[in-house]
Amino acid sequence: MSLTLVLLSGNEEAPTLLQMLSAHGRGVTLRHVVDLPGLRALLPDLGSKARLLSYLSNVIVPADCLAAFSLGCYNVHPASPDYPGTAPEAWAAYERAATFGATFHAMDERIDAGTIIDAEILPVTGPKDRPGLARVARQALSLLLVRIAPLLTREAPLVPLRALSWGANKRTVADFERICRFPADITKAELEHRLMSFGPPGPVEFSVDLHGWRFVMEAPGGIMGHLDPPQPDRVLGWVRDAAAPTARQEVKLTVDGQEFLLVADTYRPDVAGAGFGDGHSGFVWETPARFCDGRPHRIEVSCKGRPVPGSPRLAVFPRQSDPQSAA
């Protein structure tokens, strides 16, 4: 009987991952489920050689399901082993982590506690805000998946490729909510650091405790989003109106006083993964040739008259023949 590999994932990248696994395991039966009911429905037909891979799924797999897979159950955690638990990229940003990555580990009944098989850890060379750490995790995930795909599609037991252990601080939802509640005497520097670390794409709500009362902080006009660091040939970001979560917003991008209107409807998996709607709230501005001159340009982005977090930025778009990246 051939090996059955079940992918548990509701992520948009699941079809691409299935293609990768198929290329490595020609005799492997691949099945894809997105939730716990779908997983339970497969159990009676698993056979004697079955393995589970959970990829960017929020499903907590119960013990009886874990026991049904004779070749083990494994998870891909979008963070370094140092950051188990909830919102790892936010905590890494808050602690100004020098490295970040992705972890492949065995699953048990506890979250982010099973034996670590392998990890991809990269230096954080860009912005150390939450989107910046999420981008590092995505890069690490791609590299890690290429390495573990051949292992997943073989019947041989998966053993640790190197000695790695989980960090001591496993953050919970309660920890996340607690740090998003600010004391009345919080300093300006600490407040701004928490906003950048736990903000976009972050919690819907921050709050301040003052004299026994809790005051909820809302983004101006309900606008949430972020202007990402400029790339050599484009500017990216996302924006969403919390008061109209399904509406695609119009964005005004200004470069040195010249205005460009964009619609924020591009899919952003990081935004969707953070729980902000369907993720179709990204915008992309392809840099016109006249700005590719190797000189600094001021980029500002607004929505409904409100500045988008992360704006303004200074960008240098290389000349066509200049290999240097944007600043």
mmCIF file of C-alpha atoms in Angstrom:
data_model
loop_
_atom_site.group_PDB
_atom_site.id
_atom_site.type_symbol
_atom_site.label_atom_id
_atom_site.label_comp_id
_atom_site.label_asym_id
_atom_site.label_seq_id
_atom_site.Cartn_x
_atom_site.Cartn_y
_atom_site.Cartn_z
ATOM 1 C CA MET A 1 0.000 0.000 0.000
ATOM 2 C CA SER A 2 1.334 3.449 -0.904
ATOM 3 C CA LEU A 3 1.902 6.273 1.530
ATOM 4 C CA THR A 4 -1.009 8.682 2.051
ATOM 5 C CA LEU A 5 0.042 12.249 2.807
ATOM 6 C CA VAL A 6 -2.734 14.536 4.048
ATOM 7 C CA LEU A 7 -2.243 18.291 3.824
ATOM 8 C CA LEU A 8 -4.261 20.263 6.364
ATOM 9 C CA SER A 9 -4.313 23.871 5.181
ATOM 10 C CA GLY A 10 -6.763 26.607 4.317
ATOM 11 C CA ASN A 11 -3.971 28.786 2.993
ATOM 12 C CA GLU A 12 -4.033 30.083 -0.585
ATOM 13 C CA GLU A 13 -0.594 28.535 -1.168
ATOM 14 C CA ALA A 14 -1.854 24.980 -0.522
ATOM 15 C CA PRO A 15 -2.237 24.062 -4.247
ATOM 16 C CA THR A 16 1.372 25.102 -4.913
ATOM 17 C CA LEU A 17 2.563 23.039 -1.956
ATOM 18 C CA LEU A 18 0.608 20.042 -3.226
ATOM 19 C CA GLN A 19 2.335 20.339 -6.602
ATOM 20 C CA MET A 20 5.725 20.421 -4.877
ATOM 21 C CA LEU A 21 4.915 17.334 -2.821
ATOM 22 C CA SER A 22 3.592 15.532 -5.886
ATOM 23 C CA ALA A 23 6.848 16.144 -7.739
ATOM 24 C CA HIS A 24 8.810 14.436 -4.958
ATOM 25 C CA GLY A 25 6.459 11.527 -4.294
ATOM 26 C CA ARG A 26 5.182 9.999 -7.501
ATOM 27 C CA GLY A 27 3.705 6.981 -5.723
ATOM 28 C CA VAL A 28 2.240 8.991 -2.863
ATOM 29 C CA THR A 29 -1.495 9.552 -2.475
ATOM 30 C CA LEU A 30 -2.051 13.213 -1.655
ATOM 31 C CA ARG A 31 -5.200 14.439 0.068
ATOM 32 C CA HIS A 32 -6.099 18.023 0.981
ATOM 33 C CA VAL A 33 -8.456 19.150 3.747
ATOM 34 C CA VAL A 34 -9.081 22.620 5.152
ATOM 35 C CA ASP A 35 -10.757 21.977 8.509
ATOM 36 C CA LEU A 36 -11.268 19.451 11.293
ATOM 37 C CA PRO A 37 -14.528 17.956 9.917
ATOM 38 C CA GLY A 38 -12.777 17.328 6.601
ATOM 39 C CA LEU A 39 -9.878 15.678 8.398
ATOM 40 C CA ARG A 40 -12.150 13.412 10.435
ATOM 41 C CA ALA A 41 -13.972 12.351 7.279
ATOM 42 C CA LEU A 42 -10.684 11.006 5.863
ATOM 43 C CA LEU A 43 -9.682 8.915 8.872
ATOM 44 C CA PRO A 44 -11.547 5.691 7.980
ATOM 45 C CA ASP A 45 -9.764 5.485 4.604
ATOM 46 C CA LEU A 46 -6.226 6.413 5.601
ATOM 47 C CA GLY A 47 -4.718 2.955 5.366
ATOM 48 C CA SER A 48 -1.676 1.653 7.235
ATOM 49 C CA LYS A 49 0.820 4.204 5.908
ATOM 50 C CA ALA A 50 -0.373 7.749 6.527
ATOM 51 C CA ARG A 51 1.238 11.037 7.476
ATOM 52 C CA LEU A 52 -0.280 14.444 8.253
ATOM 53 C CA LEU A 53 1.211 17.827 7.378
ATOM 54 C CA SER A 54 -0.392 20.946 8.834
ATOM 55 C CA TYR A 55 0.614 24.092 6.957
ATOM 56 C CA LEU A 56 -0.341 27.547 8.259
ATOM 57 C CA SER A 57 -3.553 26.101 9.671
ATOM 58 C CA ASN A 58 -5.301 27.303 12.806
ATOM 59 C CA VAL A 59 -6.893 23.885 13.393
ATOM 60 C CA ILE A 60 -5.912 22.281 16.707
ATOM 61 C CA VAL A 61 -5.740 18.575 15.857
ATOM 62 C CA PRO A 62 -7.108 16.434 18.722
ATOM 63 C CA ALA A 63 -5.357 13.366 20.097
ATOM 64 C CA ASP A 64 -7.581 10.783 18.383
ATOM 65 C CA CYS A 65 -6.807 12.298 14.966
ATOM 66 C CA LEU A 66 -3.079 12.453 15.700
ATOM 67 C CA ALA A 67 -3.115 8.765 16.650
ATOM 68 C CA ALA A 68 -4.689 7.788 13.312
ATOM 69 C CA PHE A 69 -1.528 8.649 11.332
ATOM 70 C CA SER A 70 0.932 5.762 11.575
ATOM 71 C CA LEU A 71 3.798 7.765 10.037
ATOM 72 C CA GLY A 72 3.318 10.766 12.276
ATOM 73 C CA CYS A 73 1.851 14.258 12.207
ATOM 74 C CA TYR A 74 3.892 17.365 11.476
ATOM 75 C CA ASN A 75 3.418 21.106 11.425
ATOM 76 C CA VAL A 76 5.129 24.070 9.774
ATOM 77 C CA HIS A 77 5.329 26.952 12.256
ATOM 78 C CA PRO A 78 5.913 30.369 10.600
ATOM 79 C CA ALA A 79 8.593 31.443 13.059
ATOM 80 C CA SER A 80 11.913 30.469 14.579
ATOM 81 C CA PRO A 81 11.927 27.935 17.437
ATOM 82 C CA ASP A 82 12.557 30.889 19.777
ATOM 83 C CA TYR A 83 8.992 32.103 19.172
ATOM 84 C CA PRO A 84 6.383 29.392 19.831
ATOM 85 C CA GLY A 85 2.757 30.357 20.227
ATOM 86 C CA THR A 86 0.535 33.189 19.027
ATOM 87 C CA ALA A 87 1.629 35.995 16.667
ATOM 88 C CA PRO A 88 5.336 35.069 16.685
ATOM 89 C CA GLU A 89 6.298 37.734 14.142
ATOM 90 C CA ALA A 90 4.831 40.439 16.396
ATOM 91 C CA TRP A 91 6.805 39.297 19.437
ATOM 92 C CA ALA A 92 9.969 39.026 17.352
ATOM 93 C CA ALA A 93 9.435 42.592 16.142
ATOM 94 C CA TYR A 94 8.853 43.773 19.703
ATOM 95 C CA GLU A 95 12.103 42.152 20.861
ATOM 96 C CA ARG A 96 13.961 43.478 17.787
ATOM 97 C CA ALA A 97 15.064 39.971 16.834
ATOM 98 C CA ALA A 98 18.265 39.756 14.811
ATOM 99 C CA THR A 99 17.137 36.484 13.185
ATOM 100 C CA PHE A 100 13.793 34.917 12.347
ATOM 101 C CA GLY A 101 12.546 31.996 10.300
ATOM 102 C CA ALA A 102 10.307 28.928 10.115
ATOM 103 C CA THR A 103 10.165 25.634 12.028
ATOM 104 C CA PHE A 104 9.169 22.093 10.993
ATOM 105 C CA HIS A 105 8.190 19.929 13.953
ATOM 106 C CA ALA A 106 6.288 16.861 15.059
ATOM 107 C CA MET A 107 2.806 17.501 16.422
ATOM 108 C CA ASP A 108 1.408 16.427 19.748
ATOM 109 C CA GLU A 109 -1.579 17.559 21.800
ATOM 110 C CA ARG A 110 0.240 20.710 22.898
ATOM 111 C CA ILE A 111 0.730 23.655 20.549
ATOM 112 C CA ASP A 112 4.295 24.220 19.304
ATOM 113 C CA ALA A 113 5.794 21.646 21.643
ATOM 114 C CA GLY A 114 6.651 18.581 19.533
ATOM 115 C CA THR A 115 10.152 17.516 18.558
ATOM 116 C CA ILE A 116 11.736 19.934 16.085
ATOM 117 C CA ILE A 117 12.844 18.202 12.880
ATOM 118 C CA ASP A 118 14.369 21.180 11.092
ATOM 119 C CA ALA A 119 14.261 24.972 10.884
ATOM 120 C CA GLU A 120 15.301 27.708 8.482
ATOM 121 C CA ILE A 121 16.643 30.766 10.281
ATOM 122 C CA LEU A 122 17.532 33.958 8.396
ATOM 123 C CA PRO A 123 19.025 37.303 9.407
ATOM 124 C CA VAL A 124 16.573 40.189 9.690
ATOM 125 C CA THR A 125 18.126 42.760 7.392
ATOM 126 C CA GLY A 126 15.056 44.872 6.643
ATOM 127 C CA PRO A 127 12.589 46.763 8.860
ATOM 128 C CA LYS A 128 11.993 45.152 12.247
ATOM 129 C CA ASP A 129 8.276 45.882 12.327
ATOM 130 C CA ARG A 130 5.588 43.202 12.126
ATOM 131 C CA PRO A 131 5.293 43.156 8.306
ATOM 132 C CA GLY A 132 9.082 43.021 8.034
ATOM 133 C CA LEU A 133 9.318 39.950 10.264
ATOM 134 C CA ALA A 134 6.409 38.318 8.408
ATOM 135 C CA ARG A 135 8.319 38.727 5.142
ATOM 136 C CA VAL A 136 11.380 37.025 6.644
ATOM 137 C CA ALA A 137 9.161 34.142 7.776
ATOM 138 C CA ARG A 138 7.769 33.778 4.249
ATOM 139 C CA GLN A 139 11.268 33.597 2.786
ATOM 140 C CA ALA A 140 12.260 31.001 5.373
ATOM 141 C CA LEU A 141 9.107 28.967 4.729
ATOM 142 C CA SER A 142 9.927 28.684 1.027
ATOM 143 C CA LEU A 143 13.452 27.459 1.720
ATOM 144 C CA LEU A 144 12.310 25.046 4.435
ATOM 145 C CA LEU A 145 9.565 23.495 2.299
ATOM 146 C CA VAL A 146 11.984 22.740 -0.526
ATOM 147 C CA ARG A 147 14.191 20.891 1.951
ATOM 148 C CA ILE A 148 11.515 18.880 3.758
ATOM 149 C CA ALA A 149 9.302 17.942 0.788
ATOM 150 C CA PRO A 150 11.419 14.867 -0.119
ATOM 151 C CA LEU A 151 11.342 13.689 3.513
ATOM 152 C CA LEU A 152 7.584 13.980 3.807
ATOM 153 C CA THR A 153 6.961 11.821 0.747
ATOM 154 C CA ARG A 154 9.066 8.878 1.947
ATOM 155 C CA GLU A 155 8.031 6.168 4.375
ATOM 156 C CA ALA A 156 11.214 6.479 6.414
ATOM 157 C CA PRO A 157 10.737 7.946 9.916
ATOM 158 C CA LEU A 158 11.450 11.667 10.241
ATOM 159 C CA VAL A 159 14.222 12.338 12.730
ATOM 160 C CA PRO A 160 15.707 15.666 13.860
ATOM 161 C CA LEU A 161 18.244 16.955 11.353
ATOM 162 C CA ARG A 162 19.922 19.061 14.030
ATOM 163 C CA ALA A 163 19.601 19.783 17.733
ATOM 164 C CA LEU A 164 17.005 22.528 18.182
ATOM 165 C CA SER A 165 14.679 23.318 21.069
ATOM 166 C CA TRP A 166 11.677 25.575 21.589
ATOM 167 C CA GLY A 167 12.037 28.926 23.295
ATOM 168 C CA ALA A 168 10.959 29.183 26.920
ATOM 169 C CA ASN A 169 8.258 31.819 26.312
ATOM 170 C CA LYS A 170 5.231 30.410 24.511
ATOM 171 C CA ARG A 171 2.977 33.414 23.942
ATOM 172 C CA THR A 172 -0.786 32.997 24.172
ATOM 173 C CA VAL A 173 -3.760 35.019 22.961
ATOM 174 C CA ALA A 174 -4.063 36.383 26.504
ATOM 175 C CA ASP A 175 -0.437 37.573 26.372
ATOM 176 C CA PHE A 176 -1.128 39.278 23.044
ATOM 177 C CA GLU A 177 -4.229 41.032 24.347
ATOM 178 C CA ARG A 178 -2.419 42.071 27.523
ATOM 179 C CA ILE A 179 0.442 43.837 25.745
ATOM 180 C CA CYS A 180 -2.055 45.666 23.519
ATOM 181 C CA ARG A 181 -3.535 47.274 26.642
ATOM 182 C CA PHE A 182 -1.425 50.285 27.504
ATOM 183 C CA PRO A 183 -0.943 51.646 31.044
ATOM 184 C CA ALA A 184 -1.693 55.315 31.612
ATOM 185 C CA ASP A 185 1.983 56.125 32.175
ATOM 186 C CA ILE A 186 3.318 54.478 29.019
ATOM 187 C CA THR A 187 6.105 56.479 27.403
ATOM 188 C CA LYS A 188 5.794 57.828 23.868
ATOM 189 C CA ALA A 189 8.678 55.612 22.714
ATOM 190 C CA GLU A 190 7.128 52.452 24.182
ATOM 191 C CA LEU A 191 3.677 53.252 22.771
ATOM 192 C CA GLU A 192 5.055 53.765 19.270
ATOM 193 C CA HIS A 193 7.156 50.596 19.539
ATOM 194 C CA ARG A 194 4.110 48.509 20.495
ATOM 195 C CA LEU A 195 2.037 50.031 17.702
ATOM 196 C CA MET A 196 4.684 49.116 15.129
ATOM 197 C CA SER A 197 5.321 45.656 16.609
ATOM 198 C CA PHE A 198 1.742 44.518 17.205
ATOM 199 C CA GLY A 199 0.022 46.735 14.657
ATOM 200 C CA PRO A 200 -0.322 46.315 10.909
ATOM 201 C CA PRO A 201 -1.216 43.672 10.125
ATOM 202 C CA GLY A 202 -2.141 43.476 13.788
ATOM 203 C CA PRO A 203 -4.935 43.693 16.309
ATOM 204 C CA VAL A 204 -8.175 45.440 15.523
ATOM 205 C CA GLU A 205 -8.010 47.122 18.887
ATOM 206 C CA PHE A 206 -5.481 48.755 21.196
ATOM 207 C CA SER A 207 -6.621 50.252 24.489
ATOM 208 C CA VAL A 208 -5.445 52.486 27.334
ATOM 209 C CA ASP A 209 -6.292 51.934 31.007
ATOM 210 C CA LEU A 210 -6.852 55.231 32.814
ATOM 211 C CA HIS A 211 -8.263 55.657 36.336
ATOM 212 C CA GLY A 212 -10.135 52.384 36.195
ATOM 213 C CA TRP A 213 -11.567 53.036 32.735
ATOM 214 C CA ARG A 214 -10.537 51.414 29.480
ATOM 215 C CA PHE A 215 -10.415 53.609 26.380
ATOM 216 C CA VAL A 216 -10.294 51.839 23.015
ATOM 217 C CA MET A 217 -7.977 53.292 20.385
ATOM 218 C CA GLU A 218 -9.301 53.203 16.836
ATOM 219 C CA ALA A 219 -7.407 53.920 13.643
ATOM 220 C CA PRO A 220 -8.424 57.365 12.271
ATOM 221 C CA GLY A 221 -11.525 56.957 10.150
ATOM 222 C CA GLY A 222 -11.381 53.196 10.671
ATOM 223 C CA ILE A 223 -8.514 52.946 8.170
ATOM 224 C CA MET A 224 -6.022 50.145 8.714
ATOM 225 C CA GLY A 225 -3.054 49.291 6.527
ATOM 226 C CA HIS A 226 0.633 49.708 5.913
ATOM 227 C CA LEU A 227 3.017 51.174 3.342
ATOM 228 C CA ASP A 228 5.782 48.592 2.878
ATOM 229 C CA PRO A 229 9.451 49.418 2.232
ATOM 230 C CA PRO A 230 9.836 50.341 -1.465
ATOM 231 C CA GLN A 231 11.213 47.743 -3.850
ATOM 232 C CA PRO A 232 13.530 48.538 -6.788
ATOM 233 C CA ASP A 233 10.683 48.713 -9.308
ATOM 234 C CA ARG A 234 7.479 49.105 -7.310
ATOM 235 C CA VAL A 235 5.750 50.229 -4.126
ATOM 236 C CA LEU A 236 3.502 47.854 -2.187
ATOM 237 C CA GLY A 237 1.124 48.158 0.710
ATOM 238 C CA TRP A 238 -2.361 47.362 1.921
ATOM 239 C CA VAL A 239 -5.322 49.295 3.253
ATOM 240 C CA ARG A 240 -8.702 48.357 4.671
ATOM 241 C CA ASP A 241 -11.599 50.255 6.230
ATOM 242 C CA ALA A 242 -12.732 48.463 9.399
ATOM 243 C CA ALA A 243 -16.148 50.089 9.012
ATOM 244 C CA ALA A 244 -16.545 48.656 5.473
ATOM 245 C CA PRO A 245 -14.499 45.422 5.527
ATOM 246 C CA THR A 246 -15.658 44.092 2.142
ATOM 247 C CA ALA A 247 -15.244 47.344 0.204
ATOM 248 C CA ARG A 248 -12.106 47.790 -1.917
ATOM 249 C CA GLN A 249 -10.570 51.127 -1.033
ATOM 250 C CA GLU A 250 -9.120 53.781 -3.312
ATOM 251 C CA VAL A 251 -5.592 54.820 -2.403
ATOM 252 C CA LYS A 252 -3.844 58.084 -3.285
ATOM 253 C CA LEU A 253 -0.117 57.589 -3.733
ATOM 254 C CA THR A 254 1.944 60.765 -4.037
ATOM 255 C CA VAL A 255 5.510 60.833 -5.350
ATOM 256 C CA ASP A 256 7.266 64.202 -5.047
ATOM 257 C CA GLY A 257 3.892 65.919 -5.259
ATOM 258 C CA GLN A 258 2.623 63.894 -8.262
ATOM 259 C CA GLU A 259 -0.564 61.960 -7.437
ATOM 260 C CA PHE A 260 -1.542 58.459 -8.555
ATOM 261 C CA LEU A 261 -4.859 56.753 -7.741
ATOM 262 C CA LEU A 262 -4.861 53.015 -7.049
ATOM 263 C CA VAL A 263 -7.445 50.433 -5.986
ATOM 264 C CA ALA A 264 -6.444 48.227 -3.044
ATOM 265 C CA ASP A 265 -7.770 44.869 -4.266
ATOM 266 C CA THR A 266 -4.635 42.711 -4.678
ATOM 267 C CA TYR A 267 -4.495 39.555 -2.548
ATOM 268 C CA ARG A 268 -2.116 39.735 0.441
ATOM 269 C CA PRO A 269 -1.702 36.347 2.193
ATOM 270 C CA ASP A 270 -0.036 37.989 5.204
ATOM 271 C CA VAL A 271 -3.049 40.254 5.738
ATOM 272 C CA ALA A 272 -5.489 37.364 5.296
ATOM 273 C CA GLY A 273 -3.420 35.222 7.647
ATOM 274 C CA ALA A 274 -3.607 37.937 10.298
ATOM 275 C CA GLY A 275 -7.401 37.737 10.196
ATOM 276 C CA PHE A 276 -8.202 40.932 8.302
ATOM 277 C CA GLY A 277 -10.944 39.906 5.899
ATOM 278 C CA ASP A 278 -10.246 37.973 2.701
ATOM 279 C CA GLY A 279 -6.837 39.586 2.180
ATOM 280 C CA HIS A 280 -7.820 41.348 -1.066
ATOM 281 C CA SER A 281 -6.701 44.735 0.203
ATOM 282 C CA GLY A 282 -3.213 45.144 -1.261
ATOM 283 C CA PHE A 283 -2.082 47.808 -3.714
ATOM 284 C CA VAL A 284 0.839 47.850 -6.149
ATOM 285 C CA TRP A 285 2.377 50.875 -7.859
ATOM 286 C CA GLU A 286 4.715 49.978 -10.705
ATOM 287 C CA THR A 287 7.430 52.635 -10.809
ATOM 288 C CA PRO A 288 7.312 54.705 -14.034
ATOM 289 C CA ALA A 289 10.622 55.011 -15.884
ATOM 290 C CA ARG A 290 10.888 58.741 -15.114
ATOM 291 C CA PHE A 291 11.354 57.981 -11.410
ATOM 292 C CA CYS A 292 14.041 55.341 -12.011
ATOM 293 C CA ASP A 293 16.866 57.852 -11.809
ATOM 294 C CA GLY A 294 18.840 56.768 -8.735
ATOM 295 C CA ARG A 295 17.694 59.826 -6.790
ATOM 296 C CA PRO A 296 15.634 59.987 -3.560
ATOM 297 C CA HIS A 297 11.862 60.384 -3.893
ATOM 298 C CA ARG A 298 9.303 61.041 -1.163
ATOM 299 C CA ILE A 299 6.445 58.499 -1.178
ATOM 300 C CA GLU A 300 3.186 59.305 0.630
ATOM 301 C CA VAL A 301 0.052 57.163 0.711
ATOM 302 C CA SER A 302 -3.373 58.121 2.018
ATOM 303 C CA CYS A 303 -6.882 56.671 2.036
ATOM 304 C CA LYS A 304 -10.013 58.741 2.615
ATOM 305 C CA GLY A 305 -7.792 61.665 3.495
ATOM 306 C CA ARG A 306 -5.963 59.738 6.228
ATOM 307 C CA PRO A 307 -2.274 58.779 6.008
ATOM 308 C CA VAL A 308 -1.625 55.050 5.771
ATOM 309 C CA PRO A 309 0.686 53.751 8.559
ATOM 310 C CA GLY A 310 4.276 53.565 7.337
ATOM 311 C CA SER A 311 3.855 56.706 5.211
ATOM 312 C CA PRO A 312 5.790 58.726 4.229
ATOM 313 C CA ARG A 313 8.889 56.866 3.061
ATOM 314 C CA LEU A 314 11.979 57.839 1.130
ATOM 315 C CA ALA A 315 12.724 55.661 -1.920
ATOM 316 C CA VAL A 316 15.545 55.474 -4.423
ATOM 317 C CA PHE A 317 14.605 53.646 -7.614
ATOM 318 C CA PRO A 318 17.729 52.475 -9.490
ATOM 319 C CA ARG A 319 18.330 53.349 -13.092
ATOM 320 C CA GLN A 320 17.553 50.545 -15.552
ATOM 321 C CA SER A 321 21.220 49.587 -15.734
ATOM 322 C CA ASP A 322 21.867 50.082 -11.985
ATOM 323 C CA PRO A 323 21.741 46.772 -10.045
ATOM 324 C CA GLN A 324 21.447 48.468 -6.652
ATOM 325 C CA SER A 325 18.198 48.010 -4.732
ATOM 326 C CA ALA A 326 15.791 50.645 -3.531
ATOM 327 C CA ALA A 327 16.512 52.248 -0.203
#
